Amino acid sequence: MLPLGSVCPLGVRLLGVCSRVPVVTCVRGITYGENDAVNPNFVNRNPRNMEMLRLARKPEGWNLEASSRTYWYKLVLEKSNRHSTGWVEHHTGTPVVSASTREWAIKQHLYSTTDTNAVYNIGCILARRCLESGISEVYTELDQYAESSGKIQKFLSAMKEGGVELKEPRFIHELSVGMFSRRRPALPWQVQEEGVSSPPSPIS
Amino acid sequence: MWAAKHSFSLLGGTKPVSLQVTRSKWWKKIIHNVYPTLQERFEELDHKQKDPELYAPVNIGLPKRRPPRRELLESRLQHLKELRKNKTLEKEAWKGNLKLDLDQVQADWETGTGPHQLRVLAQHYGIFDHLFGNAYFVPRIFLNISYDYDEDTVSPVYRGNTIKPKEAASTPDIQFHSDPDSLWTLILTNPDGNLLDNDHECLHWFVGNIVGGDTSSGEVVCDYLQPFPPRGTGYHRMVFVLYKQHQRIDFSKYRREQPCLSLKDRSFSTLDMYQEQQDFMTPAGIAWYQADWDPSLTDFFHNTLKMREPVYEYDFPKPYLAEQKYFPLKRQFNTYMDLHRDPKQINKEILLERLKKLHPFGPEQPHLPFPAAQPIHHDLSSWERRDLKRKRIGEGKYYELFRGSNRPV
């Protein structure tokens, strides 16, 4: 798929698929010292920034399809006859993080590559890899099968215990922050987490 | 009207375009309408598609060093056969007690599929695009980087996890597998952090000619500076790139004065640096984290960088607004004119009105119960009455008059 952010030039707004590269205006305008001459229009090139600030648009308009496309990251589990694979894919199709029993690192410790225990371990490993890759919230369509399938239930519980939330936050529409909107969501950069820092991991 | 979709190549051998063929009974002829798909429209806008040879991706990394498959296969099959015979393992797996050691799995993954998955992730984060342009590399060497959070805990750097700037205030501890005699270079850049030029990166640390795996043995070309993402800009990527040197390199060209606290001097381009040094070094490892604003950065900007703290806000795309007319029909004149005023000016007026009634030290006064039902004087004109009601219920532009629990339901 196309590289996000590089296609749409500033000024052109594409609906749905691409995440717009944000352009911001500096509030202060007076230059003072050598370092003060910052660019009043700052462009953050990080393609994941918009998703983390909940400003990137999710692909909309596929409401008549059986599976939804309104997500940033989707959790998928494939159970084939010989292997079990879990991965998190971006809405453009890239499998960003994956864990599979095809990998020797995992296969060499498992008794079976297709039983419930294998799927549970795949879930644990995938959760850790997701957190290491900066993904903590994913969308999933496996909830509907959790009641009937023990394997999927174990997989989802392994992801939850590993620290990955199975629900993505809603994106902030530009009309909801305008002057005439009823409910105004708290913008991510306005919420100050005083005294709350990211949880440290224990020393190994 | 009959319509059918055909895809076939145009005369002249250009790439196929989706055409829709319609037969109209009024005109009695076939009309070819060109309706390119969304994918085709993106490709037209993407300048890289026009010259694929010029923009073809290039692998600039170290070659793979895997042993031949046949050797591995025999030992692995043997191992798997023994696993299948293991009755205790079968019992544990059946009961659901078999839980793999995640650290062991991680260590084995680093020698197997890890580098390839890391490359896909780095591509996803746009790191290769912004650091090297069309080039990419498979990171064969894994970096173990961690910042000391306090005595007992550390903040490790993986592949995109969030670390606050106050945790990254001092130099991290870096470890990687290497021969004792080999030479390495480590560069920490922020491709999103250059406040002067959007196309360049901000250099945070540059250590060259590192002998073996010991960072302290290297020559410090640019001293360490903590990340300083300004408020409102979101998350910045802080990328550690490890290069394997073929020989000792003279980095005097890139040397900055120590300590370097000038944003202009810290402006850096990995692509330019690598184009000059590509014959002497190869990228071998990569790790990155994401940092966003922290209240401790206010002091950092004031005291360390000696500058006023820049505060940014996101420029939301503006909704469509028709050109202002002198006489808009069937529109309330006051709300119509408000749409064409500067929103910051309106917010300022609302704030001043709120501050008139706000006690600086006491609690906020509770508003009237059932504010919409309170009587409004009949001498007021229709638009004044509507405006007063909106003010009382905190609708539209008057949203900011009330805060939190004091907001009328």
Coordinates of C-alpha atoms in Angstrom, one line a residue:
Chain A
M1 CA 0.0 0.0 0.0
L2 CA 1.0 3.6 -0.3
P3 CA 3.2 5.3 2.3
L4 CA 1.0 7.4 4.4
G5 CA 1.5 11.1 4.8
S6 CA 3.8 11.5 1.8
V7 CA 1.0 11.5 -0.8
C8 CA -1.3 14.2 0.2
P9 CA 0.2 17.7 -0.1
L10 CA -0.6 20.3 2.6
G11 CA -3.9 22.0 1.8
V12 CA -5.5 18.9 0.2
R13 CA -7.7 16.9 2.5
L14 CA -8.2 13.2 1.6
L15 CA -11.1 11.5 3.3
G16 CA -10.8 8.2 5.0
V17 CA -7.7 6.4 4.0
C18 CA -4.6 8.6 4.6
S19 CA -3.6 10.2 7.9
R20 CA -3.1 13.9 7.3
V21 CA 0.3 15.3 8.3
P22 CA -0.6 17.9 10.9
V23 CA 0.4 21.6 10.3
V24 CA 0.4 23.6 13.5
T25 CA 0.8 27.3 14.1
C26 CA 3.0 28.8 16.8
V27 CA 1.1 30.8 19.4
R28 CA 4.0 33.1 20.2
G29 CA 5.5 35.3 17.5
I30 CA 8.3 37.4 19.0
T31 CA 11.9 36.2 18.5
Y32 CA 14.2 36.8 21.4
G33 CA 17.4 34.7 21.4
E34 CA 19.3 32.5 19.0
N35 CA 17.1 29.4 19.7
D36 CA 13.9 31.4 19.7
A37 CA 13.6 31.5 16.0
V38 CA 11.5 28.4 15.7
N39 CA 9.4 27.5 12.7
P40 CA 5.8 28.9 13.4
N41 CA 4.5 26.1 11.1
F42 CA 5.7 22.8 12.6
V43 CA 5.1 19.5 10.7
N44 CA 5.4 16.3 12.7
R45 CA 6.4 13.7 10.2
N46 CA 5.8 10.8 12.5
P47 CA 3.2 8.7 10.7
R48 CA 2.0 7.2 13.9
N49 CA 1.5 10.5 15.7
M50 CA -1.9 11.2 14.3
E51 CA -3.1 7.8 15.5
M52 CA -1.7 8.3 18.9
L53 CA -3.4 11.7 19.2
R54 CA -6.7 10.2 17.9
L55 CA -6.8 12.6 15.1
A56 CA -6.2 10.2 12.2
R57 CA -9.2 9.2 10.3
K58 CA -10.2 5.6 10.3
P59 CA -11.5 4.2 6.9
E60 CA -15.2 5.0 6.9
G61 CA -17.9 4.1 4.5
W62 CA -17.7 0.3 4.6
N63 CA -20.8 -0.2 6.7
L64 CA -22.5 -2.6 4.4
E65 CA -19.5 -5.0 4.5
A66 CA -19.5 -8.0 6.8
S67 CA -16.2 -7.0 8.5
S68 CA -15.7 -3.5 9.6
R69 CA -12.7 -1.4 8.4
T70 CA -13.1 1.4 10.9
Y71 CA -9.9 0.8 12.9
W72 CA -6.3 1.7 13.0
Y73 CA -4.9 -1.6 14.2
K74 CA -6.8 -5.0 14.0
L75 CA -6.0 -8.1 15.9
V76 CA -6.3 -11.3 13.8
L77 CA -5.9 -15.0 14.7
E78 CA -5.3 -17.6 12.0
K79 CA -5.7 -21.2 13.0
S80 CA -4.6 -23.4 10.2
N81 CA -4.3 -27.2 10.3
R82 CA -0.6 -27.2 11.3
H83 CA 0.1 -23.8 12.8
S84 CA -1.4 -20.9 14.8
T85 CA -0.6 -17.3 13.9
G86 CA -1.7 -14.1 15.6
W87 CA -0.9 -10.7 14.2
V88 CA -1.9 -7.1 14.4
E89 CA -2.4 -5.4 11.0
H90 CA -2.8 -1.8 10.1
H91 CA -5.8 -0.7 8.1
T92 CA -3.5 -0.3 5.0
G93 CA -2.8 -4.1 5.3
T94 CA 0.7 -4.1 6.8
P95 CA 1.1 -6.9 9.4
V96 CA 2.9 -4.7 11.9
V97 CA 3.5 -7.2 14.7
S98 CA 3.1 -10.9 14.5
A99 CA 3.7 -14.1 16.4
S100 CA 3.5 -17.6 14.8
T101 CA 4.2 -21.2 15.7
R102 CA 6.1 -21.2 12.4
E103 CA 9.0 -19.4 14.2
W104 CA 11.5 -21.8 15.6
A105 CA 11.9 -19.6 18.7
I106 CA 8.3 -20.5 19.6
K107 CA 8.0 -24.0 18.0
Q108 CA 10.9 -25.5 19.9
H109 CA 9.2 -25.1 23.2
L110 CA 5.7 -26.2 22.4
Y111 CA 4.3 -29.7 22.5
S112 CA 1.7 -28.9 19.8
T113 CA 1.5 -26.0 17.4
T114 CA -2.3 -26.1 17.1
D115 CA -3.8 -26.8 20.5
T116 CA -5.3 -24.3 23.0
N117 CA -2.0 -24.0 24.9
A118 CA -0.2 -22.9 21.7
V119 CA -2.8 -20.3 21.0
Y120 CA -2.5 -19.0 24.6
N121 CA 1.3 -18.7 24.3
I122 CA 1.0 -17.0 20.9
G123 CA -1.3 -14.5 22.7
C124 CA 1.2 -13.8 25.5
I125 CA 4.1 -13.4 23.1
L126 CA 2.1 -11.1 20.7
A127 CA 0.9 -8.9 23.6
R128 CA 4.5 -8.4 24.7
R129 CA 5.6 -7.6 21.2
C130 CA 2.7 -5.2 20.7
L131 CA 3.6 -3.2 23.9
E132 CA 7.3 -3.1 22.8
S133 CA 6.2 -1.8 19.4
G134 CA 4.1 1.0 20.9
I135 CA 0.6 -0.5 20.2
S136 CA -1.6 -0.7 23.3
E137 CA -5.1 -0.6 21.9
V138 CA -6.4 -2.8 19.0
Y139 CA -9.7 -3.5 17.3
T140 CA -10.8 -7.1 17.1
E141 CA -13.6 -9.1 15.6
L142 CA -12.8 -12.1 17.7
D143 CA -15.1 -11.1 20.5
Q144 CA -18.1 -12.6 18.8
Y145 CA -16.5 -16.0 18.7
A146 CA -15.1 -15.9 22.2
E147 CA -18.2 -17.6 23.8
S148 CA -18.2 -20.6 21.4
S149 CA -14.4 -21.1 21.0
G150 CA -12.2 -21.9 24.0
K151 CA -9.0 -21.1 22.0
I152 CA -10.2 -17.6 21.0
Q153 CA -11.2 -17.0 24.6
K154 CA -7.7 -18.0 25.8
F155 CA -6.1 -15.9 23.1
L156 CA -8.1 -12.8 24.1
S157 CA -7.5 -13.3 27.8
A158 CA -3.7 -13.7 27.1
M159 CA -3.8 -10.4 25.2
K160 CA -5.7 -8.6 28.0
E161 CA -3.3 -10.0 30.7
G162 CA -0.4 -8.9 28.5
G163 CA -1.7 -5.3 28.7
V164 CA -3.3 -4.8 25.3
E165 CA -6.7 -3.3 25.3
L166 CA -9.2 -4.8 22.9
K167 CA -11.0 -1.6 22.1
E168 CA -9.7 1.4 20.2
P169 CA -10.5 4.9 21.2
R170 CA -12.9 7.0 19.0
F171 CA -11.3 9.5 16.7
I172 CA -11.7 13.2 17.3
H173 CA -13.6 14.7 14.4
E174 CA -12.8 18.3 13.5
L175 CA -16.5 19.3 13.8
S176 CA -16.6 18.1 17.5
V177 CA -14.0 20.7 18.5
G178 CA -15.6 23.6 16.7
M179 CA -17.4 26.4 18.4
F180 CA -20.9 25.0 17.7
S181 CA -20.5 21.4 18.8
R182 CA -22.5 20.1 21.7
R183 CA -20.0 17.7 23.3
R184 CA -16.4 18.6 23.1
P185 CA -13.9 15.8 23.8
A186 CA -10.8 16.6 25.8
L187 CA -7.9 16.9 23.4
P188 CA -5.0 14.6 24.2
W189 CA -2.4 17.4 24.5
Q190 CA -4.7 19.4 26.9
V191 CA -4.9 16.6 29.4
Q192 CA -2.0 16.9 31.8
E193 CA -1.0 13.8 33.6
E194 CA 0.4 15.4 36.7
G195 CA 2.6 12.9 38.6
V196 CA 1.6 10.0 36.3
S197 CA 4.5 8.8 34.2
S198 CA 4.5 5.7 32.0
P199 CA 4.8 2.5 34.0
P200 CA 8.4 1.4 34.4
S201 CA 9.3 -2.1 33.7
P202 CA 11.1 -4.1 36.4
I203 CA 14.8 -4.5 36.0
S204 CA 15.7 -7.9 34.5
Chain B
M1 CA -29.1 2.2 -19.4
W2 CA -26.7 -0.7 -19.5
A3 CA -23.3 -0.2 -17.9
A4 CA -20.4 -2.7 -17.7
K5 CA -17.0 -2.3 -16.3
H6 CA -13.9 -3.3 -18.4
S7 CA -10.3 -2.9 -17.6
F8 CA -8.0 -3.0 -20.6
S9 CA -4.8 -1.2 -21.6
L10 CA -4.9 2.0 -23.6
L11 CA -3.2 2.3 -27.0
G12 CA 0.4 3.2 -26.6
G13 CA 1.2 0.7 -23.8
T14 CA 0.4 2.9 -20.7
K15 CA -0.8 1.3 -17.5
P16 CA -4.4 0.0 -17.4
V17 CA -7.2 2.4 -16.4
S18 CA -10.6 1.4 -15.3
L19 CA -13.2 2.4 -17.9
Q20 CA -16.9 2.3 -17.6
V21 CA -18.8 1.6 -20.9
T22 CA -22.3 3.0 -21.0
R23 CA -24.8 2.6 -23.8
S24 CA -27.3 5.4 -23.9
K25 CA -30.6 4.9 -25.9
W26 CA -30.8 8.6 -26.5
W27 CA -27.5 8.9 -28.2
K28 CA -27.4 5.3 -29.6
K29 CA -23.6 5.1 -29.2
I30 CA -21.1 3.8 -26.7
I31 CA -19.7 6.4 -24.3
H32 CA -16.4 5.5 -22.6
N33 CA -16.1 7.2 -19.2
V34 CA -12.8 7.1 -17.5
Y35 CA -13.4 6.5 -13.8
P36 CA -10.1 5.7 -12.1
T37 CA -10.2 3.9 -8.8
L38 CA -9.0 5.5 -5.6
Q39 CA -5.8 3.4 -5.9
E40 CA -5.2 4.8 -9.4
R41 CA -5.8 8.4 -8.2
F42 CA -3.3 7.9 -5.4
E43 CA -0.7 6.6 -7.8
E44 CA -1.2 9.7 -10.0
L45 CA -0.4 12.0 -7.1
D46 CA 2.5 9.9 -5.9
H47 CA 5.6 11.2 -7.6
K48 CA 7.6 8.1 -6.9
Q49 CA 5.4 6.0 -9.2
K50 CA 6.4 8.1 -12.2
D51 CA 10.0 7.0 -12.1
P52 CA 10.1 3.6 -10.3
E53 CA 13.8 3.0 -11.2
L54 CA 14.9 6.2 -9.5
Y55 CA 13.0 5.5 -6.3
A56 CA 13.6 1.7 -6.1
P57 CA 14.4 0.6 -2.6
V58 CA 18.0 -0.3 -1.9
N59 CA 19.3 -2.6 0.8
I60 CA 22.3 -1.0 2.6
G61 CA 22.5 -3.3 5.5
L62 CA 24.7 -6.2 6.5
P63 CA 24.3 -9.5 4.6
K64 CA 22.6 -12.5 6.2
R65 CA 24.8 -15.0 8.1
R66 CA 22.5 -18.0 8.5
P67 CA 23.9 -21.5 8.5
P68 CA 22.7 -23.8 5.6
R69 CA 19.1 -25.0 6.0
R70 CA 20.0 -28.7 5.7
E71 CA 22.2 -28.7 8.9
L72 CA 19.5 -26.9 10.8
L73 CA 16.7 -29.1 9.6
E74 CA 18.1 -32.4 10.9
S75 CA 18.8 -31.1 14.4
R76 CA 15.4 -29.4 14.5
L77 CA 13.5 -32.5 13.4
Q78 CA 15.3 -34.5 16.0
H79 CA 14.4 -31.9 18.7
L80 CA 10.7 -32.0 17.7
K81 CA 10.6 -35.8 17.7
E82 CA 11.9 -35.8 21.3
L83 CA 9.3 -33.2 22.3
R84 CA 6.5 -35.4 20.9
K85 CA 7.6 -38.3 23.0
N86 CA 7.8 -36.2 26.2
K87 CA 4.7 -37.3 28.2
T88 CA 5.1 -34.6 31.0
L89 CA 5.1 -31.9 28.4
E90 CA 2.0 -33.3 26.8
K91 CA 0.3 -33.4 30.1
E92 CA 1.2 -29.8 30.9
A93 CA 0.1 -28.6 27.5
W94 CA -3.2 -30.5 27.8
K95 CA -3.8 -28.9 31.3
G96 CA -2.9 -25.5 30.0
N97 CA 0.1 -25.0 32.4
L98 CA 2.8 -24.8 29.8
K99 CA 3.8 -21.2 29.6
L100 CA 6.9 -20.2 27.6
D101 CA 9.7 -18.1 29.1
L102 CA 9.2 -14.9 27.2
D103 CA 12.8 -13.7 27.7
Q104 CA 14.1 -17.0 26.1
V105 CA 11.7 -16.6 23.2
Q106 CA 12.8 -13.0 22.7
A107 CA 16.5 -14.1 22.7
D108 CA 15.9 -16.8 20.0
W109 CA 13.6 -14.5 18.0
E110 CA 16.5 -11.9 17.7
T111 CA 18.6 -14.5 15.9
G112 CA 15.7 -15.7 13.7
T113 CA 12.7 -13.8 12.3
G114 CA 13.3 -10.8 14.5
P115 CA 15.4 -8.6 12.2
H116 CA 12.8 -9.0 9.4
Q117 CA 9.8 -8.1 11.5
L118 CA 11.9 -5.2 12.9
R119 CA 12.4 -4.0 9.3
V120 CA 8.7 -4.1 8.6
L121 CA 8.0 -2.1 11.7
A122 CA 10.6 0.5 11.0
Q123 CA 9.1 0.9 7.5
H124 CA 5.7 1.3 9.2
Y125 CA 7.0 4.0 11.4
G126 CA 8.5 5.8 8.4
I127 CA 12.0 5.6 9.8
F128 CA 13.8 4.5 6.7
D129 CA 11.8 7.0 4.6
H130 CA 12.8 10.0 6.7
L131 CA 16.4 8.9 7.6
F132 CA 17.6 7.2 4.4
G133 CA 15.1 8.1 1.7
N134 CA 14.8 5.0 -0.6
A135 CA 17.3 2.9 1.3
Y136 CA 16.5 0.4 4.0
F137 CA 18.4 -2.3 6.0
V138 CA 17.6 -5.4 7.9
P139 CA 18.9 -4.8 11.5
R140 CA 21.0 -7.9 12.2
I141 CA 22.4 -6.6 15.5
F142 CA 19.9 -6.1 18.4
L143 CA 20.3 -3.2 20.7
N144 CA 19.5 -3.5 24.4
I145 CA 19.0 0.1 25.5
S146 CA 17.6 1.2 28.9
Y147 CA 17.3 4.5 30.8
D148 CA 17.7 4.4 34.6
Y149 CA 14.3 5.4 36.0
D150 CA 15.3 5.0 39.6
E151 CA 17.4 2.6 41.7
D152 CA 15.3 -0.5 41.1
T153 CA 13.7 0.1 37.7
V154 CA 14.6 1.0 34.2
S155 CA 12.8 2.4 31.1
P156 CA 13.8 0.1 28.2
V157 CA 13.8 1.2 24.6
Y158 CA 12.3 -1.2 22.2
R159 CA 10.6 -0.4 18.9
G160 CA 8.3 2.6 19.5
N161 CA 7.3 2.4 23.1
T162 CA 6.5 5.7 24.9
I163 CA 9.1 7.2 27.2
K164 CA 8.7 10.6 28.9
P165 CA 11.5 13.2 28.5
K166 CA 12.2 13.3 32.2
E167 CA 13.0 9.6 32.2
A168 CA 15.4 10.1 29.3
A169 CA 17.3 13.0 30.9
S170 CA 20.6 11.2 31.2
T171 CA 22.5 8.9 28.8
P172 CA 21.1 5.4 28.5
D173 CA 22.9 2.1 29.1
I174 CA 23.6 0.4 25.7
Q175 CA 24.5 -3.2 25.1
F176 CA 24.9 -5.2 21.9
H177 CA 26.8 -8.4 20.8
S178 CA 30.0 -7.6 19.1
D179 CA 33.6 -8.7 18.6
P180 CA 36.0 -7.0 21.0
D181 CA 38.0 -5.4 18.2
S182 CA 35.2 -4.2 15.9
L183 CA 34.4 -0.5 15.6
W184 CA 30.9 0.9 15.8
T185 CA 29.1 4.3 15.6
L186 CA 25.9 5.1 17.4
I187 CA 23.7 8.0 16.5
L188 CA 20.5 9.2 18.2
T189 CA 18.4 11.4 16.0
N190 CA 14.9 12.8 16.2
P191 CA 13.5 13.1 12.6
D192 CA 10.4 15.0 14.0
G193 CA 12.3 17.3 16.4
N194 CA 13.9 19.9 14.2
L195 CA 12.1 23.1 15.2
L196 CA 13.8 25.1 12.5
D197 CA 13.6 23.0 9.3
N198 CA 10.9 20.3 8.8
D199 CA 13.1 18.3 6.4
H200 CA 16.0 17.8 8.7
E201 CA 16.5 15.9 11.9
C202 CA 17.7 17.0 15.3
L203 CA 20.9 15.2 16.5
H204 CA 20.8 14.2 20.1
W205 CA 23.9 12.0 20.5
F206 CA 26.7 11.0 18.2
V207 CA 29.4 8.6 19.4
G208 CA 32.0 7.3 16.9
N209 CA 34.8 4.7 16.9
I210 CA 33.3 2.6 19.7
V211 CA 35.5 -0.4 20.4
G212 CA 33.7 -3.6 21.1
G213 CA 30.5 -3.1 22.9
D214 CA 31.6 -0.4 25.3
T215 CA 30.0 3.0 24.5
S216 CA 32.3 4.9 26.9
S217 CA 35.3 3.9 24.7
G218 CA 34.0 5.9 21.8
E219 CA 34.7 9.4 20.7
V220 CA 31.9 11.8 21.5
V221 CA 31.2 13.8 18.4
C222 CA 28.0 15.4 19.8
D223 CA 27.1 15.2 23.4
Y224 CA 23.8 13.7 24.7
L225 CA 20.8 15.9 24.9
Q226 CA 17.4 14.8 26.2
P227 CA 14.3 14.8 24.0
F228 CA 12.3 18.1 24.0
P229 CA 9.1 17.6 22.1
P230 CA 7.2 21.0 22.4
R231 CA 3.7 21.0 23.8
G232 CA 1.0 20.4 21.2
T233 CA 3.2 18.7 18.7
G234 CA 2.4 15.1 19.8
Y235 CA 4.8 12.2 19.8
H236 CA 8.3 12.4 18.4
R237 CA 10.4 9.4 17.3
M238 CA 13.8 9.1 18.9
V239 CA 15.8 6.7 16.8
F240 CA 19.1 5.0 17.8
V241 CA 21.0 3.8 14.7
L242 CA 24.1 1.6 15.1
Y243 CA 26.6 1.4 12.2
K244 CA 29.4 -1.1 11.9
Q245 CA 32.6 0.5 10.8
H246 CA 35.0 -1.1 8.4
Q247 CA 37.9 1.0 9.6
R248 CA 38.6 3.9 11.9
I249 CA 36.8 7.1 10.7
D250 CA 37.7 10.7 11.2
F251 CA 34.5 12.4 12.4
S252 CA 36.0 15.9 12.8
K253 CA 33.7 17.2 10.1
Y254 CA 30.6 16.4 12.2
R255 CA 32.1 17.5 15.5
R256 CA 30.0 20.0 17.5
E257 CA 31.2 22.0 20.5
Q258 CA 30.5 20.4 23.9
P259 CA 28.0 21.1 25.3
C260 CA 26.0 21.9 22.1
L261 CA 22.8 23.7 23.1
S262 CA 22.1 25.5 19.8
L263 CA 19.2 24.1 17.8
K264 CA 20.9 25.3 14.6
D265 CA 24.0 23.3 15.3
R266 CA 22.0 20.2 16.2
S267 CA 20.3 20.2 12.8
F268 CA 21.4 17.0 11.1
S269 CA 20.7 14.9 8.0
T270 CA 21.4 11.1 8.3
L271 CA 21.1 10.8 4.5
D272 CA 23.9 13.4 3.9
M273 CA 26.1 11.9 6.5
Y274 CA 25.7 8.4 5.2
Q275 CA 26.2 9.4 1.6
E276 CA 29.7 10.7 2.6
Q277 CA 30.5 7.7 4.9
Q278 CA 28.9 4.9 3.0
D279 CA 32.2 3.2 2.0
F280 CA 33.4 3.1 5.6
M281 CA 30.3 2.1 7.6
T282 CA 27.2 -0.1 7.3
P283 CA 24.0 0.3 9.3
A284 CA 23.6 -2.8 11.5
G285 CA 21.1 -2.1 14.3
I286 CA 18.1 0.1 15.1
A287 CA 15.9 0.9 18.1
W288 CA 13.5 3.7 18.7
Y289 CA 11.0 5.1 21.2
Q290 CA 8.4 7.9 21.2
A291 CA 8.4 10.9 23.5
D292 CA 5.8 13.6 24.0
W293 CA 5.7 16.7 26.1
D294 CA 6.3 16.7 29.9
P295 CA 5.8 19.5 32.4
S296 CA 9.5 19.3 33.2
L297 CA 10.3 20.5 29.7
T298 CA 9.3 24.1 30.6
D299 CA 12.3 24.4 32.9
F300 CA 14.5 22.7 30.3
F301 CA 13.6 25.2 27.6
H302 CA 14.1 28.2 29.9
N303 CA 17.2 27.1 31.7
T304 CA 19.1 24.8 29.4
L305 CA 18.2 25.9 25.9
K306 CA 17.8 29.5 27.1
M307 CA 14.7 30.1 25.0
R308 CA 11.0 30.9 25.4
E309 CA 9.0 27.6 25.5
P310 CA 7.2 27.1 22.1
V311 CA 3.6 26.0 22.5
Y312 CA 1.8 24.6 19.4
E313 CA -1.8 23.7 18.7
Y314 CA -3.1 21.4 16.0
D315 CA -4.5 23.2 12.9
F316 CA -7.7 21.3 12.4
P317 CA -9.0 21.3 8.8
K318 CA -11.6 24.1 8.6
P319 CA -15.1 23.1 7.6
Y320 CA -16.5 24.5 4.5
L321 CA -18.0 28.0 4.9
A322 CA -19.6 29.8 2.0
E323 CA -18.6 33.4 1.1
Q324 CA -20.1 36.0 3.4
K325 CA -23.1 37.8 1.9
Y326 CA -24.3 41.2 2.7
F327 CA -27.9 40.1 3.0
P328 CA -28.2 36.4 3.9
L329 CA -31.8 35.3 3.5
K330 CA -33.6 33.4 6.3
R331 CA -30.5 33.4 8.6
Q332 CA -30.2 34.8 12.1
F333 CA -27.9 37.8 11.6
N334 CA -26.0 37.3 14.9
T335 CA -25.2 33.6 14.5
Y336 CA -24.4 34.2 10.8
M337 CA -21.9 36.9 11.5
D338 CA -20.3 34.8 14.4
L339 CA -19.4 32.2 11.8
H340 CA -17.3 34.7 9.9
R341 CA -15.6 36.1 13.0
D342 CA -12.2 35.0 14.4
P343 CA -13.0 32.1 16.8
K344 CA -10.2 33.2 19.1
Q345 CA -11.7 36.7 19.4
I346 CA -15.1 35.2 20.3
N347 CA -13.5 32.8 22.9
K348 CA -11.7 35.8 24.4
E349 CA -14.9 37.7 24.9
I350 CA -16.6 34.6 26.5
L351 CA -13.6 34.2 28.8
L352 CA -13.8 37.8 29.9
E353 CA -17.5 37.4 30.7
R354 CA -16.8 34.3 32.7
L355 CA -14.0 36.0 34.6
K356 CA -16.4 38.8 35.6
K357 CA -18.4 36.4 37.8
L358 CA -15.6 34.0 38.8
H359 CA -14.3 34.3 42.3
P360 CA -10.5 33.8 42.2
F361 CA -10.3 32.0 45.6
G362 CA -13.8 30.7 46.2
P363 CA -15.9 28.0 44.6
E364 CA -17.8 28.6 41.3
Q365 CA -21.3 29.9 42.0
P366 CA -23.9 27.3 41.2
H367 CA -26.0 28.2 38.2
L368 CA -29.8 28.5 38.2
P369 CA -31.9 25.3 38.4
F370 CA -33.7 24.6 35.1
P371 CA -31.9 27.5 33.3
A372 CA -33.9 27.1 30.2
A373 CA -37.2 27.6 32.1
Q374 CA -36.2 30.9 33.7
P375 CA -38.3 33.8 32.4
I376 CA -36.8 36.3 30.0
H377 CA -38.0 39.9 29.9
H378 CA -40.6 40.6 27.2
D379 CA -39.0 43.9 26.3
L380 CA -36.0 42.2 24.8
S381 CA -36.1 41.6 21.0
S382 CA -36.4 38.0 19.6
W383 CA -32.7 37.6 18.8
E384 CA -31.8 38.9 22.3
R385 CA -34.1 36.5 23.9
R386 CA -32.6 33.5 21.9
D387 CA -29.1 34.7 22.8
L388 CA -29.9 34.9 26.5
K389 CA -31.4 31.5 26.6
R390 CA -28.3 30.0 24.8
K391 CA -26.1 31.8 27.3
R392 CA -28.0 30.3 30.2
I393 CA -27.8 26.8 29.0
G394 CA -24.2 27.1 27.7
E395 CA -24.9 26.2 24.1
G396 CA -22.6 26.8 21.1
K397 CA -20.1 29.6 21.7
Y398 CA -21.2 29.9 25.4
Y399 CA -19.9 26.4 26.1
E400 CA -16.8 27.8 27.8
L401 CA -18.8 29.9 30.3
F402 CA -19.2 26.9 32.5
R403 CA -16.7 24.2 33.5
G404 CA -17.1 20.6 34.6
S405 CA -19.8 19.9 37.2
N406 CA -21.1 23.4 36.9
R407 CA -22.2 22.9 33.4
P408 CA -26.0 23.0 32.9
V409 CA -27.2 19.5 32.0

